[in-house]
Coordinates of C-alpha atoms and ligand atoms in Angstrom, one line a residue:
M1 CA 21.4 79.6 95.5
S2 CA 21.9 79.8 91.7
A3 CA 19.7 77.3 89.4
A4 CA 21.9 74.9 89.3
T5 CA 23.6 74.6 92.9
G6 CA 20.0 74.5 93.7
A7 CA 18.4 71.5 91.1
V8 CA 21.3 69.8 92.0
T9 CA 22.3 70.1 95.5
D10 CA 18.2 69.2 95.7
A11 CA 18.7 65.7 94.2
L12 CA 21.8 64.9 96.4
R13 CA 19.5 66.4 99.3
D14 CA 16.8 64.5 98.3
L15 CA 18.8 60.7 98.3
H16 CA 19.6 62.0 101.8
A17 CA 16.7 62.4 103.2
R18 CA 15.6 58.9 101.6
F19 CA 18.0 57.0 102.8
A20 CA 19.2 58.6 106.0
G21 CA 17.0 56.7 107.9
V22 CA 18.2 53.0 106.3
D23 CA 19.5 51.3 108.7
E24 CA 20.4 47.6 107.7
G25 CA 24.0 46.5 107.5
E26 CA 27.0 46.1 109.7
L27 CA 30.0 48.4 110.8
A28 CA 33.0 46.5 109.7
D29 CA 34.6 45.7 112.5
Y30 CA 37.6 43.3 111.5
I31 CA 39.5 46.5 112.0
P32 CA 38.8 47.3 115.5
Q33 CA 39.1 51.2 115.1
L34 CA 36.6 51.1 112.1
A35 CA 34.0 49.5 114.1
L36 CA 34.0 53.3 116.2
A37 CA 32.3 55.1 113.4
D38 CA 28.9 57.0 113.7
P39 CA 26.8 54.3 111.9
G40 CA 24.2 57.2 111.4
A41 CA 26.9 59.3 109.1
F42 CA 25.1 60.2 105.6
G43 CA 27.4 62.2 103.1
L44 CA 27.1 62.7 99.7
A45 CA 29.2 65.2 97.0
L46 CA 29.6 65.2 93.9
I47 CA 32.1 67.2 91.3
S48 CA 31.2 68.7 88.0
M49 CA 34.0 67.8 85.1
D50 CA 33.9 72.0 85.5
G51 CA 35.3 71.1 88.9
H52 CA 31.3 73.1 90.6
R53 CA 31.0 70.9 94.0
Y54 CA 28.0 70.1 95.4
S55 CA 27.6 68.2 98.4
T56 CA 25.0 66.8 101.2
G57 CA 25.2 65.8 104.9
D58 CA 28.4 64.9 106.2
A59 CA 30.2 65.6 103.3
D60 CA 33.3 67.0 104.9
V61 CA 33.4 63.8 107.7
P62 CA 37.3 62.0 107.1
F63 CA 37.3 58.7 107.2
T64 CA 40.1 56.5 105.9
V65 CA 40.0 55.4 102.6
Q66 CA 40.4 52.0 103.0
S67 CA 40.0 49.8 99.5
V68 CA 38.7 53.0 97.5
S69 CA 42.9 53.6 97.3
K70 CA 42.9 50.8 95.1
P71 CA 42.0 52.5 91.8
F72 CA 44.0 55.4 92.3
V73 CA 47.3 53.3 93.0
Y74 CA 46.8 51.2 90.1
A75 CA 46.5 54.4 87.9
L76 CA 49.8 54.9 89.3
A77 CA 51.7 51.8 88.4
L78 CA 49.9 52.4 85.2
S79 CA 51.5 55.8 84.9
V80 CA 54.7 54.5 85.9
L81 CA 55.0 51.1 84.2
G82 CA 52.7 51.0 81.2
L83 CA 49.9 48.5 81.0
E84 CA 51.6 46.0 79.4
E85 CA 53.8 45.6 82.3
V86 CA 51.4 45.8 85.0
S87 CA 49.6 43.3 83.5
R88 CA 52.3 40.6 84.2
W89 CA 51.7 40.9 87.5
V90 CA 48.2 41.4 87.9
N91 CA 45.1 40.5 86.0
A92 CA 41.7 42.5 85.1
E93 CA 39.2 39.5 85.4
P94 CA 36.3 40.0 87.4
S95 CA 37.4 37.5 90.2
G96 CA 33.8 37.1 91.3
E97 CA 34.7 36.4 94.7
A98 CA 35.2 38.6 98.1
F99 CA 37.3 41.7 98.7
N100 CA 39.8 39.4 100.8
A101 CA 39.4 36.3 98.7
I102 CA 42.2 34.2 97.6
S103 CA 41.9 35.2 93.8
L104 CA 45.1 33.9 92.0
E105 CA 45.2 32.3 88.7
R106 CA 46.6 28.3 89.2
V107 CA 50.0 27.9 87.6
T108 CA 51.2 31.7 88.1
G109 CA 49.7 32.5 91.4
R110 CA 48.8 36.3 89.3
P111 CA 46.3 37.9 91.4
A112 CA 42.9 38.3 89.5
N113 CA 42.8 42.0 88.9
A114 CA 44.2 45.1 91.2
M115 CA 40.4 45.7 93.2
V116 CA 40.8 42.9 95.1
N117 CA 43.6 42.7 98.1
A118 CA 45.3 40.6 96.7
G119 CA 45.9 42.2 93.1
A120 CA 45.6 45.9 95.5
I121 CA 48.8 44.2 97.3
V122 CA 50.7 43.7 93.7
T123 CA 49.8 47.0 92.3
T124 CA 51.1 48.5 95.9
A125 CA 54.5 46.5 95.8
L126 CA 54.7 48.0 92.2
I127 CA 55.6 51.5 93.2
P128 CA 58.8 52.3 93.1
D129 CA 60.6 53.0 96.1
T130 CA 64.0 55.0 95.9
P131 CA 66.1 56.7 99.0
A132 CA 64.9 59.8 96.9
S133 CA 60.7 59.2 96.9
P134 CA 60.0 56.1 98.7
R135 CA 56.7 53.9 97.7
F136 CA 55.0 55.5 100.3
G137 CA 55.0 59.3 99.8
R138 CA 54.8 58.5 96.2
I139 CA 51.3 56.9 97.0
L140 CA 50.0 59.9 99.1
D141 CA 50.9 62.5 96.9
C142 CA 49.3 61.1 94.4
L143 CA 46.5 60.3 96.2
S144 CA 46.1 63.8 97.2
R145 CA 46.5 64.7 93.5
F146 CA 43.4 63.2 93.0
A147 CA 41.9 65.0 95.4
G148 CA 43.3 68.3 94.5
R149 CA 44.8 68.4 98.4
T150 CA 47.0 67.2 100.7
L151 CA 45.7 64.2 102.5
D152 CA 47.2 62.4 105.6
V153 CA 47.1 59.2 107.6
D154 CA 45.1 58.1 110.3
E155 CA 47.6 56.7 112.5
Q156 CA 44.9 54.9 114.8
V157 CA 43.3 53.2 111.9
Y158 CA 46.9 52.4 111.0
A159 CA 47.7 50.5 113.8
S160 CA 44.4 48.8 114.5
E161 CA 44.8 47.6 110.9
V162 CA 48.0 46.2 111.8
V163 CA 47.5 44.4 114.5
T164 CA 44.4 42.1 112.4
G165 CA 46.0 42.4 109.5
D166 CA 46.7 38.5 109.2
R167 CA 44.3 37.9 106.1
N168 CA 46.3 40.5 104.1
R169 CA 49.7 39.1 105.2
A170 CA 48.7 35.3 104.4
L171 CA 47.7 36.6 101.0
A172 CA 51.0 38.1 100.4
Y173 CA 53.8 35.6 101.3
L174 CA 51.3 32.9 98.9
I175 CA 51.3 35.1 95.9
R176 CA 55.1 35.5 96.9
S177 CA 55.4 31.8 97.0
T178 CA 54.5 31.3 93.8
G179 CA 56.0 34.8 92.4
P180 CA 54.5 37.6 91.1
L181 CA 55.2 39.6 94.1
P182 CA 57.9 42.2 93.2
V183 CA 58.9 42.3 96.9
D184 CA 59.0 41.7 100.2
P185 CA 55.6 41.0 101.6
V186 CA 56.4 42.8 104.9
A187 CA 57.2 45.4 102.9
A188 CA 54.3 45.4 100.7
V189 CA 51.5 44.8 103.1
E190 CA 52.6 47.5 106.0
T191 CA 52.9 50.0 102.9
Y192 CA 49.2 48.5 101.4
F193 CA 47.6 49.1 105.1
R194 CA 49.3 52.6 105.1
Q195 CA 47.3 53.5 101.7
C196 CA 43.8 52.3 103.2
S197 CA 44.3 54.8 106.4
V198 CA 44.6 57.4 104.7
R199 CA 42.2 59.8 106.0
V200 CA 39.8 61.3 102.9
T201 CA 35.9 62.9 103.1
A202 CA 33.3 62.5 100.5
L203 CA 34.3 65.9 98.7
D204 CA 37.5 64.1 98.2
L205 CA 36.5 61.2 97.0
A206 CA 34.1 62.4 94.6
A207 CA 37.4 64.8 93.2
M208 CA 39.5 62.1 92.9
A209 CA 36.7 59.9 90.8
A210 CA 35.8 63.2 88.9
T211 CA 39.2 63.2 88.3
L212 CA 39.0 59.7 86.3
A213 CA 35.9 61.0 85.0
N214 CA 37.7 64.1 83.2
G215 CA 40.4 61.9 82.1
G216 CA 43.4 62.2 84.8
V217 CA 43.3 66.0 84.5
N218 CA 41.3 67.4 88.2
P219 CA 38.7 69.9 87.6
L220 CA 39.4 71.0 90.8
T221 CA 43.1 72.2 90.2
G222 CA 43.8 71.6 86.5
D223 CA 46.6 69.1 87.5
T224 CA 47.2 66.6 85.0
V225 CA 47.9 63.5 87.8
V226 CA 47.2 60.7 84.9
A227 CA 47.2 60.1 81.1
E228 CA 44.2 59.9 79.8
P229 CA 44.7 56.6 78.4
V230 CA 45.5 55.8 82.3
A231 CA 42.3 57.2 83.7
A232 CA 40.2 55.4 80.9
Q233 CA 41.8 51.9 81.8
V234 CA 41.2 52.5 85.4
L235 CA 37.5 52.5 84.7
A236 CA 37.4 49.9 83.0
V237 CA 39.0 47.6 85.8
M238 CA 36.5 49.8 88.1
A239 CA 33.6 49.0 86.2
T240 CA 34.4 45.1 85.8
C241 CA 36.3 44.6 89.5
G242 CA 35.1 47.6 91.4
M243 CA 32.7 46.2 93.5
Y244 CA 33.9 42.3 93.3
D245 CA 31.3 40.1 93.8
S246 CA 28.5 41.9 92.9
S247 CA 30.5 44.1 90.1
G248 CA 28.1 42.3 87.4
D249 CA 24.8 43.2 89.2
W250 CA 26.4 46.6 89.7
L251 CA 27.6 47.0 86.1
L252 CA 23.5 45.9 85.1
R253 CA 20.9 47.8 87.8
V254 CA 23.8 50.7 88.6
G255 CA 25.8 51.2 85.2
L256 CA 28.5 53.3 85.9
P257 CA 32.3 52.7 87.0
A258 CA 32.6 52.3 90.8
K259 CA 34.7 51.4 93.6
S260 CA 33.5 50.6 97.4
G261 CA 35.5 50.2 100.6
V262 CA 35.1 48.8 104.0
S263 CA 35.3 52.6 105.9
G264 CA 31.9 53.5 104.4
G265 CA 33.0 55.4 101.1
L266 CA 31.6 54.6 98.0
I267 CA 32.7 56.2 94.4
A268 CA 31.4 56.1 91.0
A269 CA 32.6 57.8 88.0
G270 CA 30.4 59.3 85.2
P271 CA 32.8 59.6 82.2
A272 CA 33.4 63.2 80.9
R273 CA 30.1 63.9 82.9
F274 CA 30.9 64.3 87.1
G275 CA 32.4 62.3 90.1
L276 CA 30.3 61.2 92.4
A277 CA 31.2 60.0 96.2
T278 CA 29.1 59.1 99.3
Y279 CA 30.2 57.9 103.0
S280 CA 27.9 55.6 104.9
P281 CA 29.6 52.8 107.1
L282 CA 27.2 50.5 107.5
L283 CA 28.1 47.8 105.3
D284 CA 26.2 45.1 103.2
R285 CA 27.4 41.3 102.3
T286 CA 30.1 42.4 100.1
G287 CA 31.3 45.1 102.1
T288 CA 29.7 48.1 100.3
S289 CA 27.9 50.8 101.8
V290 CA 23.8 50.1 102.3
R291 CA 23.1 53.7 102.0
G292 CA 25.7 54.4 99.2
H293 CA 24.5 51.6 97.2
R294 CA 20.7 52.5 97.2
A295 CA 21.7 57.0 96.4
I296 CA 24.0 56.1 93.6
G297 CA 21.6 53.3 92.3
T298 CA 18.5 55.4 92.6
L299 CA 20.9 59.1 91.3
S300 CA 21.8 56.9 88.0
Q301 CA 18.1 55.7 87.5
R302 CA 16.8 59.1 88.0
L303 CA 18.9 60.6 86.1
G304 CA 19.8 58.2 83.0
L305 CA 23.6 58.2 84.2
H306 CA 24.0 54.3 83.0
L307 CA 26.8 53.9 80.8
M308 CA 24.8 51.5 78.5
H309 CA 22.1 54.0 78.3
N310 CA 21.3 55.0 74.6
P311 CA 21.3 58.5 75.0
A312 CA 19.4 61.1 72.5
L313 CA 21.7 61.6 69.5
A314 CA 23.8 64.8 70.1
A315 CA 22.4 68.1 68.5
S316 CA 22.4 67.7 65.5
T317 CA 25.4 67.7 63.7
V318 CA 25.3 69.0 60.5
T319 CA 23.2 72.0 60.0
L320 CA 23.3 72.9 56.9
V321 CA 22.9 70.3 53.1
T322 CA 23.0 72.2 49.5
T323 CA 24.6 73.1 46.8
A324 CA 26.1 76.7 45.9
D325 CA 23.3 77.8 43.7
D326 CA 21.3 77.4 46.9
L327 CA 23.1 80.1 48.6
P328 CA 21.4 83.5 49.2
S329 CA 25.1 84.6 47.9
A330 CA 24.9 82.8 44.3
P331 CA 25.1 84.5 41.1
T332 CA 21.9 84.8 39.3
G333 CA 23.4 84.5 35.7
E334 CA 22.4 81.0 34.3
R335 CA 25.6 80.1 33.0
E336 CA 27.1 81.1 36.7
R337 CA 24.4 79.1 38.3
A338 CA 24.8 76.1 36.1
R339 CA 28.5 75.8 37.7
Y340 CA 27.6 76.3 41.4
E341 CA 24.9 73.9 41.4
R342 CA 28.0 71.5 40.7
V343 CA 29.2 72.5 44.3
A344 CA 27.8 70.4 47.2
V345 CA 28.2 73.2 50.5
V346 CA 27.8 71.1 54.1
A347 CA 27.6 72.8 57.5
A348 CA 28.7 71.5 60.3
Q349 CA 28.3 72.8 64.4
G350 CA 29.2 71.9 67.6
A351 CA 32.3 69.6 68.6
L352 CA 33.0 66.7 66.0
D353 CA 34.0 63.6 67.3
F354 CA 33.7 59.4 65.3
T355 CA 30.1 59.8 65.8
A356 CA 29.9 63.6 64.2
A357 CA 32.3 63.1 61.6
E358 CA 30.4 60.2 60.2
R359 CA 27.9 62.4 59.5
V360 CA 29.5 65.5 57.7
L361 CA 31.1 62.5 55.4
F362 CA 27.8 61.3 55.2
A363 CA 26.1 64.7 54.0
L364 CA 29.1 65.3 51.8
D365 CA 28.6 61.8 49.6
E366 CA 25.0 62.4 50.0
Q367 CA 24.7 65.9 48.2
R368 CA 27.3 65.3 45.8
P369 CA 25.4 65.9 42.1
Q370 CA 27.1 63.4 39.8
D371 CA 29.0 66.0 37.8
T372 CA 30.3 67.7 41.0
V373 CA 33.2 69.5 40.5
G374 CA 33.6 71.0 44.1
V375 CA 32.4 70.7 47.5
V376 CA 32.5 73.4 50.5
L377 CA 32.7 72.1 54.2
D378 CA 31.8 74.9 56.5
L379 CA 32.9 74.4 60.0
L380 CA 32.8 77.9 60.9
R381 CA 29.9 77.0 64.0
V382 CA 32.6 73.4 64.8
T383 CA 33.6 74.7 68.6
D384 CA 36.0 71.7 68.5
I385 CA 37.7 69.0 66.3
G386 CA 38.5 65.9 67.6
T387 CA 42.3 64.0 66.9
V388 CA 39.9 61.1 65.6
A389 CA 37.3 63.5 63.5
R390 CA 40.1 65.6 62.3
A391 CA 41.9 62.1 60.2
M392 CA 38.3 61.7 59.0
L393 CA 37.7 64.7 57.6
R394 CA 41.1 65.4 55.9
S395 CA 41.2 61.9 54.5
G396 CA 37.5 62.0 53.2
L397 CA 38.3 65.5 51.4
A398 CA 41.6 64.3 50.3
R399 CA 39.8 61.2 48.4
L400 CA 37.5 64.2 46.7
T401 CA 40.7 65.8 45.4
A402 CA 42.2 62.9 43.8
D403 CA 39.1 62.4 42.6
G404 CA 39.5 65.8 40.6
R405 CA 37.1 67.6 42.8
R406 CA 37.6 70.9 44.3
A407 CA 37.8 70.9 48.2
A408 CA 37.3 73.8 50.1
V409 CA 36.3 74.5 53.8
A410 CA 35.1 77.9 55.6
D411 CA 37.7 77.9 58.7
P412 CA 39.9 80.6 59.1
D413 CA 42.1 78.9 62.2
G414 CA 42.7 75.8 59.6
R415 CA 41.7 73.5 62.1
L416 CA 42.1 70.7 59.4
R417 CA 45.4 71.5 58.7
E418 CA 48.3 69.5 60.4
P419 CA 51.7 71.0 60.9
G420 CA 53.8 70.6 57.3
G421 CA 50.5 69.2 55.9
G422 CA 51.7 71.0 52.7
A423 CA 49.5 70.1 49.8
A424 CA 47.6 67.0 51.8
D425 CA 46.0 70.2 53.9
P426 CA 42.6 71.1 52.7
R427 CA 42.2 74.7 51.4
C428 CA 41.0 76.8 54.4
F429 CA 39.3 80.1 53.6
A430 CA 38.0 82.7 56.2
T431 CA 34.5 82.6 55.2
R432 CA 31.6 80.1 53.5
E433 CA 31.5 82.8 50.9
E434 CA 35.4 82.7 49.9
A435 CA 35.5 79.0 49.9
V436 CA 32.2 78.8 47.5
A437 CA 33.8 81.6 45.2
W438 CA 37.1 79.9 45.0
C439 CA 35.3 76.4 43.9
T440 CA 32.9 77.5 41.5
A441 CA 35.8 79.8 39.9
E442 CA 35.5 79.0 36.0
Q443 CA 39.0 77.0 36.1
A444 CA 37.5 74.8 38.2
G445 CA 34.7 73.5 35.5
Ligands
LIG1 N1 42.1 48.1 104.6 C1 40.8 46.9 103.9 C2 41.8 45.4 104.0 O1 42.6 45.3 103.3 C3 40.3 46.8 102.6 C4 39.2 46.6 102.3 C5 38.4 47.2 101.9 O2 37.9 48.5 101.9 N2 37.3 46.3 101.0 O3 41.1 44.5 104.4

């Protein structure tokens, strides 16, 4: 076993060993088939943004997705209709109530959010239904793409839910009576029951969570399942509403967007970091897996995964702040050195985002001598420039140019340039020396 596989798998195994003996909680029995689950089953799985899979215990054991389907069908609705349209039908406010509560807004009858049953039934009903592409087919296809493999329905659980699903039917009729249900309540609930009966494993759920964490791109298949803004919207609603009436406590203590289901599945997503899933069917009073809750809570604490946790700042962005006369390539003649003294040089490294771009621009401002003639920005060791950072650096450099300074960038691939940027583009050079030479050239003075 390699070093990484060993370390991550060890962490999962450790959680498994620690919580496998916990036998608190009850099997869900209001759907009779769910009461047949093995109460001892316990699986954990984690998938990284590079698609590395780690698991332990019953991570390959199939069970029905139940409410863990809700964020993914919400993602599908957002993809098809957009946030504004979906929000007309279902709100995004934590209800503070149980998953099957009558969480409907006064007057409009709009469900509180898409994570409680009322909102999930509406979300399901929003998915278009055409002869060529029936509603449930779209949903199954979407869940499968999130999981990275073709999923199917557990017909026995489906039949069992149909028999005992009166509360969900009642909810659907109630919503319909005030308006915000675009289709027949019977049809809406049947599709919702089928969606809840889709069979998955903990590894599937980890892939689904990892896809949301990875901006909508499945890290196993490379498939763009939903657009990045949709993935972010879904994670936001999972963070505030995913754990029903324990959502606040979960965000406080565990600090990760999450979703639970009554068959014992639980997912948590670390944005841009990992997808995590557990399976253990003994549930607490809110319908959340007892062992899953403890395992994910413990992992979050141990590995510092809480979203609001203040991580050490990423490796320093700015690696050099000086003036050109201090560079080894500077000339020795006094007159020339005086010119070189008036050119600021800043070098950066790593991936540039908003925070990193702010650091670079601040360094440029700090270093500018009184009578600056130019600045050189060395991006040779920068691995990636985000859209926001690019716009910030461009406008920072443009401001200097407008001020009559020369601005040169050591950036052989011209990553700060824009298609058709023309005169507004910064001057890009292959090396730092060439950029400095252009900035310090006689006519610059
Ligand atoms: N199918 C279940 C229901 O609607 C899903 C509930 C859940 O997993 N919390 O009652």
